[in-house]
Every structure is written in structure tokens, then in C-alpha cells.
CSV table of C-alpha atoms in Angstrom, one decimal:
chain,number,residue,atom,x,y,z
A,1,UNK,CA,0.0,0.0,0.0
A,2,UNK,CA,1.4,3.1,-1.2
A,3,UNK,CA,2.2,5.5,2.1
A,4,UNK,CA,0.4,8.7,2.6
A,5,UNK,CA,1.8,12.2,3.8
A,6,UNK,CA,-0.3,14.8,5.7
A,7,UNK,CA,0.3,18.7,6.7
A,8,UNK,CA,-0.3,20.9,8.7
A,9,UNK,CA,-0.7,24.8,8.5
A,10,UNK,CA,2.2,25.5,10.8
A,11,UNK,CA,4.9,23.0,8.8
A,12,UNK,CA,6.9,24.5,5.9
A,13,UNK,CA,8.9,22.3,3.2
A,14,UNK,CA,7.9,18.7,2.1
A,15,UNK,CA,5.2,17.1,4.1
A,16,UNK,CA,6.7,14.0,6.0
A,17,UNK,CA,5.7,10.3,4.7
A,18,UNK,CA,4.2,8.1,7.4
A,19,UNK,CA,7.6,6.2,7.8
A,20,UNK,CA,9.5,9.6,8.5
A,21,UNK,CA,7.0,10.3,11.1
A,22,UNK,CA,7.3,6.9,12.6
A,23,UNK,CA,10.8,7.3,12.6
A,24,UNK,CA,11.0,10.6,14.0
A,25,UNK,CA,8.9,9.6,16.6
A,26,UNK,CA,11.4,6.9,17.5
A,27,UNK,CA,14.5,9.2,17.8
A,28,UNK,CA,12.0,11.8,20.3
A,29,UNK,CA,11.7,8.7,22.3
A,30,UNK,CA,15.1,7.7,22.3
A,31,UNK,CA,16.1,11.1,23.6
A,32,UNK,CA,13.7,10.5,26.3
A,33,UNK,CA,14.3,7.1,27.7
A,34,UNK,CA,18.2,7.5,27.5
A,35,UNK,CA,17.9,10.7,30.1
A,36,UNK,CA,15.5,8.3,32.1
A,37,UNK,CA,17.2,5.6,32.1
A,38,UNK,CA,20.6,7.2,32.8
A,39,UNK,CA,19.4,7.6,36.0
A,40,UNK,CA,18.1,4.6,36.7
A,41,UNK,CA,21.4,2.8,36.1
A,42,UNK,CA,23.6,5.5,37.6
A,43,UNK,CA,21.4,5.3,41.1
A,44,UNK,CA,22.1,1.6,41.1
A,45,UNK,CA,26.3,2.5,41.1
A,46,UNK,CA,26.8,5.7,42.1
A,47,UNK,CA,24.3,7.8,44.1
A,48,UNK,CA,24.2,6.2,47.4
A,49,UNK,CA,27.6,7.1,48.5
A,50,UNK,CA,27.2,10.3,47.1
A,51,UNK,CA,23.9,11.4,47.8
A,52,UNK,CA,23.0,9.1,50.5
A,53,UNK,CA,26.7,8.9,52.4
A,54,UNK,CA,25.3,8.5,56.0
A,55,UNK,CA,24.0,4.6,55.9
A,56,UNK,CA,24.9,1.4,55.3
A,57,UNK,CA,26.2,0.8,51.3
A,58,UNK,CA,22.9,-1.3,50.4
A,59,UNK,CA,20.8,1.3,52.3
A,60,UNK,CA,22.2,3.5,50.6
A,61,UNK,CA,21.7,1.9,47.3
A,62,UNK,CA,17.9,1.2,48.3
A,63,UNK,CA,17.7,5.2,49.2
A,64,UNK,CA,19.3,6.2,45.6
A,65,UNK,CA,16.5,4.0,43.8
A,66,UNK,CA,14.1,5.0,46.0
A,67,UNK,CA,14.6,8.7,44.5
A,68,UNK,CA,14.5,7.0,41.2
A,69,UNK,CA,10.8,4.9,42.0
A,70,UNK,CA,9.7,8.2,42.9
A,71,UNK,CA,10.0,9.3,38.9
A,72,UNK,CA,7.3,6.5,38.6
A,73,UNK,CA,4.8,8.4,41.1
A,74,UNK,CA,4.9,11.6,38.9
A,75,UNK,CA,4.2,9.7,35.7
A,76,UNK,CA,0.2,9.7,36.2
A,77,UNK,CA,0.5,12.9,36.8
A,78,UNK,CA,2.2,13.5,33.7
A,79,UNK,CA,-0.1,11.4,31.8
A,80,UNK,CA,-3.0,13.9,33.0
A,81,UNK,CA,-1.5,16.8,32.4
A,82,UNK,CA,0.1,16.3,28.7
A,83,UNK,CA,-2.6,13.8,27.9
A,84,UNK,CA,-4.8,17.0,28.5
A,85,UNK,CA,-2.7,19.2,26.2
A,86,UNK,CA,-2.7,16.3,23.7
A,87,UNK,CA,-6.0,15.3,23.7
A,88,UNK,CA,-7.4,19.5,23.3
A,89,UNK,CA,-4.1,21.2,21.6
A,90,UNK,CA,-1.8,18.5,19.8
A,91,UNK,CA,0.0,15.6,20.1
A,92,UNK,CA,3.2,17.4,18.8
A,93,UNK,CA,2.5,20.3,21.4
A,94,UNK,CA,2.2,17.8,24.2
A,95,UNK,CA,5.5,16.0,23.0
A,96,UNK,CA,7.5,19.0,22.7
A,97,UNK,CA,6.8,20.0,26.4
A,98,UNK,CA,7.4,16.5,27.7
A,99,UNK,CA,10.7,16.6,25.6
A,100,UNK,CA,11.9,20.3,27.2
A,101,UNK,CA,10.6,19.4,31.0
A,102,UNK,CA,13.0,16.1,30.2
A,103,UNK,CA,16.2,18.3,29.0
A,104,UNK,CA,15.7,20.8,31.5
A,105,UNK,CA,15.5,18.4,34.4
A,106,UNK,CA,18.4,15.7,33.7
A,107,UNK,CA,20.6,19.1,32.7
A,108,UNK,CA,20.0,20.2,36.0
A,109,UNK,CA,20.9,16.7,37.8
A,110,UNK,CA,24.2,16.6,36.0
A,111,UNK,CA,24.9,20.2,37.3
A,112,UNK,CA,23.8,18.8,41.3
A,113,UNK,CA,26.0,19.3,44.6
A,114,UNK,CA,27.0,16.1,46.4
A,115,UNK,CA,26.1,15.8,49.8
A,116,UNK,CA,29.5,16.5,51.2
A,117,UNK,CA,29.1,20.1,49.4
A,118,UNK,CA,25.6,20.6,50.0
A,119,UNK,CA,24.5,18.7,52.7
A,120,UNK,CA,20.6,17.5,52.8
A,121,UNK,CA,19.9,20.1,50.1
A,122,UNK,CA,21.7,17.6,47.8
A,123,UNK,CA,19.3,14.7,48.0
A,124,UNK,CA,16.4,16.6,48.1
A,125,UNK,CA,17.1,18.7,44.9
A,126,UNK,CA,17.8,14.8,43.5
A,127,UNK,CA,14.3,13.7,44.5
A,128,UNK,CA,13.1,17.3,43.2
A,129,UNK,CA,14.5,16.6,39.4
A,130,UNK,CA,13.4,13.1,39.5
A,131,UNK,CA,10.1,14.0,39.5
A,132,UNK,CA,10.0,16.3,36.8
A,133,UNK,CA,11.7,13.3,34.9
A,134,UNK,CA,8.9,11.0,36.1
A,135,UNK,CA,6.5,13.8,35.1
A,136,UNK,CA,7.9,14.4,31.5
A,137,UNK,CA,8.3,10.6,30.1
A,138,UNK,CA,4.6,10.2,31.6
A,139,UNK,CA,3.8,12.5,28.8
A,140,UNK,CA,6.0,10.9,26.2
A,141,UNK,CA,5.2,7.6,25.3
A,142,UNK,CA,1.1,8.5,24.8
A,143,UNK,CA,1.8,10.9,22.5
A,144,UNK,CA,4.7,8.8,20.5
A,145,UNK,CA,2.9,6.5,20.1
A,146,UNK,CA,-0.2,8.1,18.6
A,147,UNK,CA,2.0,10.3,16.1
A,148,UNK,CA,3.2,7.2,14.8
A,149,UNK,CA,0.2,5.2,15.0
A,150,UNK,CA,-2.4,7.1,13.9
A,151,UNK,CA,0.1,8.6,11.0
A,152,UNK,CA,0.5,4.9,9.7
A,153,UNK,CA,-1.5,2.9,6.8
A,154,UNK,CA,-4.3,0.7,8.3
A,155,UNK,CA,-2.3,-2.5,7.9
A,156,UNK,CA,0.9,-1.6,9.0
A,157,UNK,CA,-0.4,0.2,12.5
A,158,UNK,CA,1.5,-2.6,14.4
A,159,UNK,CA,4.8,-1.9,12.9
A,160,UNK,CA,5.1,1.7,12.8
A,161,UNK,CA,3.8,1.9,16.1
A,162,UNK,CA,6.5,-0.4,17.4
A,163,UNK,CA,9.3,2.0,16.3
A,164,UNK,CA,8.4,3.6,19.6
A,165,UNK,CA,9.0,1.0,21.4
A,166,UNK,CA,12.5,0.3,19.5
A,167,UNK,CA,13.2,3.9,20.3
A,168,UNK,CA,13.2,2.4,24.3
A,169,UNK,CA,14.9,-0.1,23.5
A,170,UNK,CA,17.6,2.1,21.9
A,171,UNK,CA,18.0,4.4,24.7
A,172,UNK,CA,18.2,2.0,27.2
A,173,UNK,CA,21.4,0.3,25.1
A,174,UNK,CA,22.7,4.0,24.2
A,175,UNK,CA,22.4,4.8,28.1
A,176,UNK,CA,24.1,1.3,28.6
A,177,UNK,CA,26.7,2.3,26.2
A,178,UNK,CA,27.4,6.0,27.0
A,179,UNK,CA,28.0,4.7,30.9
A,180,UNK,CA,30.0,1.9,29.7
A,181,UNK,CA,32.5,4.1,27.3
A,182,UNK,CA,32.9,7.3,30.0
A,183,UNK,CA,33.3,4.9,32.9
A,184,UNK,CA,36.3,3.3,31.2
A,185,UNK,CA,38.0,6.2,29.8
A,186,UNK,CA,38.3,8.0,33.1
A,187,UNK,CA,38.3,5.1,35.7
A,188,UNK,CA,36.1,4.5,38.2
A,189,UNK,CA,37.4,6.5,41.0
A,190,UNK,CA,37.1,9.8,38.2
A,191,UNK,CA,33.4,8.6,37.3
A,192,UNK,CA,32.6,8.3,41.1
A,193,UNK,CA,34.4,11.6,41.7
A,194,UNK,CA,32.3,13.3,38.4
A,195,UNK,CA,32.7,11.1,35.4
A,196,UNK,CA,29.0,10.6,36.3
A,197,UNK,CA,27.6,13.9,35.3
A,198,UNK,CA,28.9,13.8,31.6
A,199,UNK,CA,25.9,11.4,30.3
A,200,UNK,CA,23.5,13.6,32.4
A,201,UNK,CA,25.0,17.1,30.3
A,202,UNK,CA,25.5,15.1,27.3
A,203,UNK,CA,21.9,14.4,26.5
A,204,UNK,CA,21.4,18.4,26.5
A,205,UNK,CA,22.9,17.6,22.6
A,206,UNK,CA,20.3,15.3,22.3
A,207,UNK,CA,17.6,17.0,23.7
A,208,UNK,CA,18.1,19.5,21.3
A,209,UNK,CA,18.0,16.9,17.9
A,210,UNK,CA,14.5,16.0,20.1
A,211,UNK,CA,12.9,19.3,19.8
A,212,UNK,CA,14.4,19.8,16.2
A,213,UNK,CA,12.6,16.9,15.4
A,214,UNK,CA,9.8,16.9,17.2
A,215,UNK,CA,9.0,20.6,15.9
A,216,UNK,CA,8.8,19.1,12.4
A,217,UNK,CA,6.0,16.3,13.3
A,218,UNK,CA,2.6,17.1,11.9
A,219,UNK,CA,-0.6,16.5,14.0
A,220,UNK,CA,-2.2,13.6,13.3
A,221,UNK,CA,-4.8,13.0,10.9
A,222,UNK,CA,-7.2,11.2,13.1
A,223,UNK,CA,-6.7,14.3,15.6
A,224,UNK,CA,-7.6,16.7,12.9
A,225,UNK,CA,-10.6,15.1,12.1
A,226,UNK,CA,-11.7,14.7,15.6
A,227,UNK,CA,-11.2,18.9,15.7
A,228,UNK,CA,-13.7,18.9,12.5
A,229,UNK,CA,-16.1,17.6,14.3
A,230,UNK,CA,-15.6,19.3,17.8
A,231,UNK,CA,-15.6,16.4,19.4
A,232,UNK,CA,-12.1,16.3,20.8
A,233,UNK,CA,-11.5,20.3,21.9
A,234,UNK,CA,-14.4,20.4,24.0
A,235,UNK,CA,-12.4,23.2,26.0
A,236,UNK,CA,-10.6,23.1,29.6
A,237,UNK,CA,-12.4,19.8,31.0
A,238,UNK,CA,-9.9,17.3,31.9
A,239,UNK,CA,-10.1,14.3,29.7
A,240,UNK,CA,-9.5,11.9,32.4
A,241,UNK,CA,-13.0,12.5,33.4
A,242,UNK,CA,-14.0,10.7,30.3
A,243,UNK,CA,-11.8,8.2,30.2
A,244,UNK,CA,-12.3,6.7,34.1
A,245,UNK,CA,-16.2,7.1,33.4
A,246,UNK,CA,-16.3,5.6,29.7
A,247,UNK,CA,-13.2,3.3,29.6
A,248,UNK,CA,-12.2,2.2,33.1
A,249,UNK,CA,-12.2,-1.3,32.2
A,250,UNK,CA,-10.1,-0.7,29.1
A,251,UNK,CA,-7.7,1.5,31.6
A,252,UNK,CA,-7.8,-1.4,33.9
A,253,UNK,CA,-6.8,-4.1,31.2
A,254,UNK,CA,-4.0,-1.5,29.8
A,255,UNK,CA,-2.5,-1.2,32.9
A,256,UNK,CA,-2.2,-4.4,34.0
A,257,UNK,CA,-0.8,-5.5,30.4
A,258,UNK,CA,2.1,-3.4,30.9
A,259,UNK,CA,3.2,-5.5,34.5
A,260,UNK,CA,5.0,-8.2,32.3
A,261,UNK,CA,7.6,-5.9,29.9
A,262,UNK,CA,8.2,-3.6,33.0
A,263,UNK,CA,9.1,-6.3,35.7
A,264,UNK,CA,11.6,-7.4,33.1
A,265,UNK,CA,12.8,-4.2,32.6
A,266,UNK,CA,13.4,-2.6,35.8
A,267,UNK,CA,14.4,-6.3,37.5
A,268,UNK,CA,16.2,-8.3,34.4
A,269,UNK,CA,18.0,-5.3,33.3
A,270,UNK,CA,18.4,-1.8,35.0
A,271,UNK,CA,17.8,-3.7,38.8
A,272,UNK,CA,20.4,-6.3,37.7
A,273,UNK,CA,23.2,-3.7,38.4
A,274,UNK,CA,21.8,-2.9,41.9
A,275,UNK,CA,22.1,-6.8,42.9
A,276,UNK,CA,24.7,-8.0,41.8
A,277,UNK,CA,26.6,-5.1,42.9
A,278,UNK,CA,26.1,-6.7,46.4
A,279,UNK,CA,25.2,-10.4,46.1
A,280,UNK,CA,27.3,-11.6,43.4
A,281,UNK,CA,30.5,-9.8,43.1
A,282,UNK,CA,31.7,-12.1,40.5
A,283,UNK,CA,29.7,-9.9,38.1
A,284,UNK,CA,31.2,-6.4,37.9
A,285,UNK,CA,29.1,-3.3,36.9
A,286,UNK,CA,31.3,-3.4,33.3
A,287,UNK,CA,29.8,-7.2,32.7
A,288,UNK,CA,26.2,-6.2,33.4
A,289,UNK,CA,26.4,-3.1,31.2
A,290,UNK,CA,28.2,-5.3,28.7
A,291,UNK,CA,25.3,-7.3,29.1
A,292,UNK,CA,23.0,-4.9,28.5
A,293,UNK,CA,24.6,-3.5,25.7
A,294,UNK,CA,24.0,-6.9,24.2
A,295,UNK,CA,20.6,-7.4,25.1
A,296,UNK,CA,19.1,-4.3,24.1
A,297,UNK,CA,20.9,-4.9,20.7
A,298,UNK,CA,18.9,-8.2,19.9
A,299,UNK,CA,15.5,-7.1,21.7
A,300,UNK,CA,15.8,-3.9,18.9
A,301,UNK,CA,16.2,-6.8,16.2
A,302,UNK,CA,13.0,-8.8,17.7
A,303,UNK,CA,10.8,-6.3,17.9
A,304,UNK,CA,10.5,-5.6,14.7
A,305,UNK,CA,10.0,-9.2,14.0
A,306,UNK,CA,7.2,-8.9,16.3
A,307,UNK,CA,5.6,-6.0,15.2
A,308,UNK,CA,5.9,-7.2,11.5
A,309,UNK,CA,3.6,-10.5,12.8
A,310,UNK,CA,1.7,-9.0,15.6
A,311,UNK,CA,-1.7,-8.3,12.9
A,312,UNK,CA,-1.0,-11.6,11.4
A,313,UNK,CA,-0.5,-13.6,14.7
A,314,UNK,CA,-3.1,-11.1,16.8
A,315,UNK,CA,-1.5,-8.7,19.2
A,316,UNK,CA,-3.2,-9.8,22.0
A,317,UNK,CA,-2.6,-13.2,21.2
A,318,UNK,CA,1.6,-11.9,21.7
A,319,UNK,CA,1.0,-10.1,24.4
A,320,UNK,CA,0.0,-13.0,26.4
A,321,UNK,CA,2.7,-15.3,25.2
A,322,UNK,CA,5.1,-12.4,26.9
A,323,UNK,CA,3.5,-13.0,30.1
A,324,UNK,CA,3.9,-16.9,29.9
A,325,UNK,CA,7.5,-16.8,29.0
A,326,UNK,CA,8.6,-14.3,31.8
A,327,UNK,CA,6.5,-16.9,34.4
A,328,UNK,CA,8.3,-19.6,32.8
A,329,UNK,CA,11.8,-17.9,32.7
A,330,UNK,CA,11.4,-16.2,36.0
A,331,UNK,CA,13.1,-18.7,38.4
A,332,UNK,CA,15.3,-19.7,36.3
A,333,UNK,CA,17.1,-16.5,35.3
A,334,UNK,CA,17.7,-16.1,38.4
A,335,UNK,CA,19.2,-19.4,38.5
A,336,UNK,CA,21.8,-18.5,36.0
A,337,UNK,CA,22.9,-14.8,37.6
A,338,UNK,CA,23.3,-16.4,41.0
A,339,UNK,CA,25.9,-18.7,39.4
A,340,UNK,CA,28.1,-15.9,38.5
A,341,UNK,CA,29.4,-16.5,35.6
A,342,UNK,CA,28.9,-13.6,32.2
A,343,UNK,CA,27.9,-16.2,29.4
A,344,UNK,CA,24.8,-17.6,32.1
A,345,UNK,CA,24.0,-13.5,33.1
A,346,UNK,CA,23.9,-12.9,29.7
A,347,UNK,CA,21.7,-15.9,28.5
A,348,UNK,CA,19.2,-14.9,31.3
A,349,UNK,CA,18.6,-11.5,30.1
A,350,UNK,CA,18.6,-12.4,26.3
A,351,UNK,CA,15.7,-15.5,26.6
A,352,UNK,CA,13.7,-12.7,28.7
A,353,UNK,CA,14.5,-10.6,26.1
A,354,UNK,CA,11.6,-12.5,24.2
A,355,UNK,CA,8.8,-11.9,26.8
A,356,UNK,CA,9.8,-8.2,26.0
A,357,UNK,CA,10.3,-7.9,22.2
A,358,UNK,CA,7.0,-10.2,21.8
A,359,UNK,CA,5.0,-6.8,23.6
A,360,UNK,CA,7.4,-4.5,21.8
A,361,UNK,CA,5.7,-5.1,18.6
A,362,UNK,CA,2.1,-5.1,19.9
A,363,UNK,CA,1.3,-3.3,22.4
A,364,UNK,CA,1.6,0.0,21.0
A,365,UNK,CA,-1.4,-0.5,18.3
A,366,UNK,CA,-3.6,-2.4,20.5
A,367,UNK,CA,-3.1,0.4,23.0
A,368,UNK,CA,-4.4,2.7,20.9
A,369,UNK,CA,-7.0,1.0,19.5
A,370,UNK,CA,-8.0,0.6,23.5
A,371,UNK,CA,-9.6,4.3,23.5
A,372,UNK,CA,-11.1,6.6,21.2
A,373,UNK,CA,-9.3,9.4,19.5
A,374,UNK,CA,-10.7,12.1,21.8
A,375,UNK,CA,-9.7,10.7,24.8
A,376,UNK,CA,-6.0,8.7,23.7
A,377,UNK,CA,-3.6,10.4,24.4
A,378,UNK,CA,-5.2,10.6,28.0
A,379,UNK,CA,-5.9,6.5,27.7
A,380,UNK,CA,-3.1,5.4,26.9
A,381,UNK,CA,-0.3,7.6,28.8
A,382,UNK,CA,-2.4,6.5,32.2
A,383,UNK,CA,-2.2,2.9,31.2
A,384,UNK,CA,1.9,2.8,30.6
A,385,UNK,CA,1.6,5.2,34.1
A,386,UNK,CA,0.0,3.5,36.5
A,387,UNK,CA,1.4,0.2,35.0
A,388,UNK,CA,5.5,1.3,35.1
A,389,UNK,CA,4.4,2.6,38.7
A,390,UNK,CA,3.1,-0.8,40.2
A,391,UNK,CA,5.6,-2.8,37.9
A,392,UNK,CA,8.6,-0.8,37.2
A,393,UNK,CA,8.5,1.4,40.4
A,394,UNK,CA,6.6,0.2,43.6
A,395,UNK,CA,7.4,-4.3,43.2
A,396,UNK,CA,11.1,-3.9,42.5
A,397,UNK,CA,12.1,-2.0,45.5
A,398,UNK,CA,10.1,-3.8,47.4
A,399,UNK,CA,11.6,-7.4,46.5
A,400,UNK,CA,15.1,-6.2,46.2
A,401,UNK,CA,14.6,-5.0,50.1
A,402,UNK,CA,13.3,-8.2,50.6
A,403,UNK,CA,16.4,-9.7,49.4
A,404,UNK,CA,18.4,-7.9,52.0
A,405,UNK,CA,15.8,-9.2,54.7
A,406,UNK,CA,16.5,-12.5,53.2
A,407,UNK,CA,20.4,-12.4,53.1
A,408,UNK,CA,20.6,-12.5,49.5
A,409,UNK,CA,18.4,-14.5,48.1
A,410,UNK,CA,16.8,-13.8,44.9
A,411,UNK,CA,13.7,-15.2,45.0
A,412,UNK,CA,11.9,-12.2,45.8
A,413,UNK,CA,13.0,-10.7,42.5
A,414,UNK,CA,11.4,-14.0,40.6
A,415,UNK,CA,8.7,-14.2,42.2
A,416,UNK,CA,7.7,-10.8,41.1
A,417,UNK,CA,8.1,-11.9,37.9
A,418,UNK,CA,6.1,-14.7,38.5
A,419,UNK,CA,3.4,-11.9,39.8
A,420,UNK,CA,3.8,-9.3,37.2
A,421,UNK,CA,3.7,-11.8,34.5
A,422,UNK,CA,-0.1,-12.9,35.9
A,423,UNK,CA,-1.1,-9.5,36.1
A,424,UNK,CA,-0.3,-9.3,32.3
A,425,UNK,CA,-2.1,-12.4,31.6
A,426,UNK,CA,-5.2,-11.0,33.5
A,427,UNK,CA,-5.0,-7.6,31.4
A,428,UNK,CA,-5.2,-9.5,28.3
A,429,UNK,CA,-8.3,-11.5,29.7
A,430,UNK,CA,-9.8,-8.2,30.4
A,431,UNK,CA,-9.1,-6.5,26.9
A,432,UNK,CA,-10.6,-9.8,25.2
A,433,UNK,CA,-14.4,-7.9,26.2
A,434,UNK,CA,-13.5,-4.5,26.5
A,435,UNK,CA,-15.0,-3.2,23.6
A,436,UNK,CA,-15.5,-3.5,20.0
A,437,UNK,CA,-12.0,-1.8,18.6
A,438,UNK,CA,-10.2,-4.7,20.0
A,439,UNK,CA,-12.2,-7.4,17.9
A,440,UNK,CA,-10.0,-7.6,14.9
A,441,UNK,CA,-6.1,-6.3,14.8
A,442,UNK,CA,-5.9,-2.8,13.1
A,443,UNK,CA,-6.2,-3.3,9.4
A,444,UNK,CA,-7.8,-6.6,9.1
């Protein structure tokens, strides 16, 4: 099917092509994640001596990614308030707001006094950026997603809308890499010292490409026509009114899909550095990031695979299978890492790899298709929200201080898998019903 273009009033130059769009999408999310994730791993290594000095090391390492759950707090919060601007003004004017709280915010981390210089005011000013992180990507991967989605020909929704979630997957290995390459130039006594800052300014470069690009996206069509017919500026009302009335079960189902990729995410591969960092010191922080590197290299490579299937196979039908797998894989990863050794680390992210590329290439259009256009970008930003909270944020710190209570033992962290991966398998249950646009994939 020969691809469409669109414009819009306020875009000069050639029109972009559906692809372009998708792709463009991608790179805003990239920029994103990477200043997200950043964190993430750099509160796992280096925080809690720095910013949390006065404690015990894995106190102190449960305090740094405590400031980094609280990120996952803001983001239904954020999901409200650019799903608001997305769902009355624009999906581009939403994204380009989420992008400039994001550079702002990490900017300002890398610039942050260490306790010893500062005192208390240096972990609270942490906590205070965090959450204007948390707040910013809860506006980001809503609107992505529709901009590519609702740009894309009817049967290739799945595939352009999984370029969003290859753009995740891409920060999380450029974050992986970026850490890796500075770490080893300078040493790790330099990155403790403040080698650690230069991915945090570093991504004000790539902010910038964000905006660039983002400034050059055109509103969607669907959105357009939705302003034709006044039925999606209806003014100041909050559309989360309309979507907990109308489409709480859909919310519900959403939500809970999202416990499966995010367990594996914030446990199988940013958590990873946080445990073994303590309970199996024959991993080093350079083999995990290794690791990651790795992984996040053949998860981009499946979930295009995926997506390119998911309105063949069904997207629901994928989505499930991800939960299965990580309830399947979940003690036995474990199994592997505990043993110590790189090649077993390394197989135990890459086979969960699957659950996660097997959602990469679905989710995205079966999210959107779970609300109507008026309400989306609302719908779908609190579903990834208050999932990545519960999943990503809230279960992980809570089983890895388990494991402390324990004396090391990981089965805390498997056994949320184990949980997280139900939780997806009751979402899908829940979307089978929810409503007519999920009868058929898009496009069939």
C-alpha cells in the first residue's frame, strides 16, 4: 500500500511520509528514555555514597533508587497533564513539552552538589529533578505513540507503532553504552568523583535533535478530524473524566498488560546492576552493562519481528505469550545470575528478552486502539503510568529490600516476575471484552 503524507498549516517544506514520522517519533523517544534511564542505572552505582553517604552501602543503594521509583509516582501525573494538552491542543504540542521538562531536568541533575558540598539540600534537589523526569516521560510515550500510530496505513499500525518502542529499546542500550565508554575512559574512582555527570549534560545535545525533530512532526490525521467535528476540543475539562467514566475497564486491562515488559525491565535489566553489585560480586558493573549492551541490541532486532507479525498472529494473542514466557523464565534466570558466571548472566537477560520484544511489537497499536481518538492520548499515557508505577516502580524496590531481609536471596525478584507476568495475563483477559475496537487487529 502506497504511504500517505499529511500537513499541517504551521509545517513549511515537504510534508513528511508516514515512515518519516514513525521514525521521527522513534529518535523523540530515544532522547527520552536515554535521560530516564541514565538515572536509573547511575542510582544503582553511584548515588548512594554520594547522595546518601550517612548509611549502610545497600541502604544507601535502596535510598538512591528510591529517589529514582519516585519518577514512577509523577508519571500519572504527567499522563493527565500532557494527555490534556494532547487530547485539546496536539499531540506534537504535548511531546514537545514532555521533551523540554526532560532536557531541562536531567541538565540540571548533571549540574547537582554532592552531599558533602551541600548537605541535605543535595538529595532533596535529587528527588526534586526526579520528578519532573517522572513527570515528563509520563507525557512521552502517549503521545509517541499516537504520532506514529495514527500517521500509519491501516495495515501496518503494528509496525510503525513499534518503532516507539525500538526507540526504548535504543536508549536503554545508548544509556548502557554512554555509561560503559565514559566509565572506562576516566576510571572508576574519576566517574565516582564526576565522570557521572557527563551522560547527564551530554543528552542536552540530544535534547536538542528532540525538539528539532519533534517541531517538524505534523498533527495527526485522526486528531484533525476529531477537531472537524468538535468532538475532541471540548475546551478546559480534563479528559480523564471521560476516560475513568467511559473506559475504566479498558484503563484497567492496559495497565495491567504493561506488568510483564516492565518487571523485566526494571528487575532483568536496570535492577540487575543494583544486585549484583552486592550479592554476586563475580559480576562487575562493566559485565552487566556489557550485558545490557547486548541485550538491548537483539531485543531492537526482535521487535521488529514482532511487530511485523503482531496483525497476522493477533496482538493480543503476543501479548500474552510475553507473560507466559517471563512466568516460565522467572526462576530460572535467576538461577543463571546467582551462578556468577557472564555467558549464564547474559543468557538470562537475552531469553527474557523475548517476553519483551513479543510486547514491543504489539502493544503500541492495541493500545491505541483501546480508547477513542478524543480521549487517547489521555488513555493510553495512564495505562503505561500507573502500570511502570506498580511494575517498574513500587514491586522492584520492594523485593530487592526483601532480598536484603532475606540475606541475599533472589527469590523475591522471581517471584515478582512470576506476579507481574499474571497481572499481564489477567490484562489480556480483560481486553478480550472491553470493547468492539479490539475485535480484529488494526487493518484486518
Amino acid at each position: 500500500m502506497p504511504e500517505t503524507t499529511h500537513t499541517r498549516p504551521a509545517t513549511t517544506g515537504k510534508p513528511l511520509s508516514a515512515a518519516r514520522i514513525a521514525v521521527s517519533s522513534m529518535l523523540g523517544t530515544l532522547v527520552e528514555i536515554f535521560d530516564f534511564i541514565v538515572y536509573a542505572f547511575l542510582a544503582a552505582l553511584v548515588f548512594g555514597p554520594l547522595f546518601f553517604p550517612a548509611v549502610s552501602p545497600w541502604i544507601g543503594t535502596l535510598a538512591a533508587l528510591g529517589t529514582h521509583a519516585v519518577a514512577f509516582g509523577m508519571r500519572p501525573l504527567g499522563a493527565l497533564l500532557f494527555g490534556w494538552i494532547g487530547d485539546t491542543r496536539g499531540r506534537r504540542t504535548a511531546l514537545l513539552g514532555s521533551m523540554l521538562t526532560m532536557g531541562v531536568s536531567t541538565v540540571a541533575i548533571g549540574l547537582l552538589p554532592t552531599f558533602s558540598s551541600a548537605g541535605l539540600w543535595a538529595p532533596v534537589l535529587l528527588v526534586l529533578f526526579r520528578m519532573l523526569q517522572g513527570l515528563a516521560v509520563g507525557g512521552e510515550w502517549g503521545g509517541a505513540v499516537l504520532v506514529a500510530v495514527e500517521h500509519a496505513p491501516k495495515r501496518r499500525r503494528s509496525l510503525y507503532g513499534s518503532f516507539v518502542q525500538l526507540g526504548t529499546v535504543l536508549g536503554i542500550g545508548l544509556a548502557s553504552a554512554v555509561i560503559l565508554v565514559v566509565s572506562t575512559a576516566v576510571g572508576m574512582d574519576v566517574f565516582l568523583s564526576w565522570g557521572w555527570r557527563v551522560p547527564f549534560l551530554a543528552s542536552a545535545l540530544l535534547v536538542v535533535l528532540g525538539l528539532v525533530l519533534r517541531n517538524r512532526l505534523e498533527e495527526t490525521p485522526e486528531f484533525v478530524a476529531e477537531l472537524a467535528k468538535h468532538e475532541a476540543n471540548t475546551g478546559r475539562r480534563p479528559k480523564a473524566r471521560t476516560v475513568f467514566r467511559e473506559n475504566w475497564r479498558e484503563l484497567i486491562a492496559g495497565s495491567l498488560m504493561w506488568s510483564a515488559p516492565c518487571s523485566f525491565l526494571y528487575v532483568l535489566m536496570t535492577g540487575l546492576l543494583a544486585y549484583t553489585k552486592t550479592y554476586v560480586p563475580e559480576l562487575s558493573g562493566t559485565d552487566v552493562q556489557i550485558g545490557l549492551l547486548l541485550t538491548s541490541a537483539v531485543l531492537a532486532v526482535l521487535t521488529v519481528v514482532s511487530a511485523t507479525y503482531a496483525d497476522r498472529w493477533g496482538r493480543r494473542r503476543l501479548v500474552r505469550w510475553s507473560g507466559v514466557l517471563l512466568i516460565v523464565w522467572a526462576f530460572p534466570a535467576f538461577w543463571l545470575i546467582d551462578s556468577g558466571g557472564f555467558g549464564a548472566m547474559l543468557l538470562a537477560m537475552l531469553v527474557g528478552s523475548v517476553c519483551y520484544a513479543a510486547f514491543n511489537g504489539a502493544v503500541p497499536s492495541l493500545m491505541a486502539d483501546l480508547f477513542p481518538v478524543a480521549s487517547r492520548y489521555t488513555g493510553c499515557g495512564l495505562c503505561i503510568a500507573f502500570g511502570t508505577a506498580v511494575a517498574g516502580g513500587i514491586v522492584p524496590i520492594g523485593a530487592l529490600a526483601l532480598v536484603g531481609e532475606t540475606g541475599g536471596s533472589s527469590v523475591p525478584l522471581s517471584l515478582v516476575l512470576v506476579l507481574c507476568g499474571v497481572m499481564t495475563l489477567a490484562g489480556v483477559a480483560m481486553a478480550r471484552d472491553a470493547g468492539n475496537r479490539l475485535a480484529k487487529p488494526s487493518g484486518r
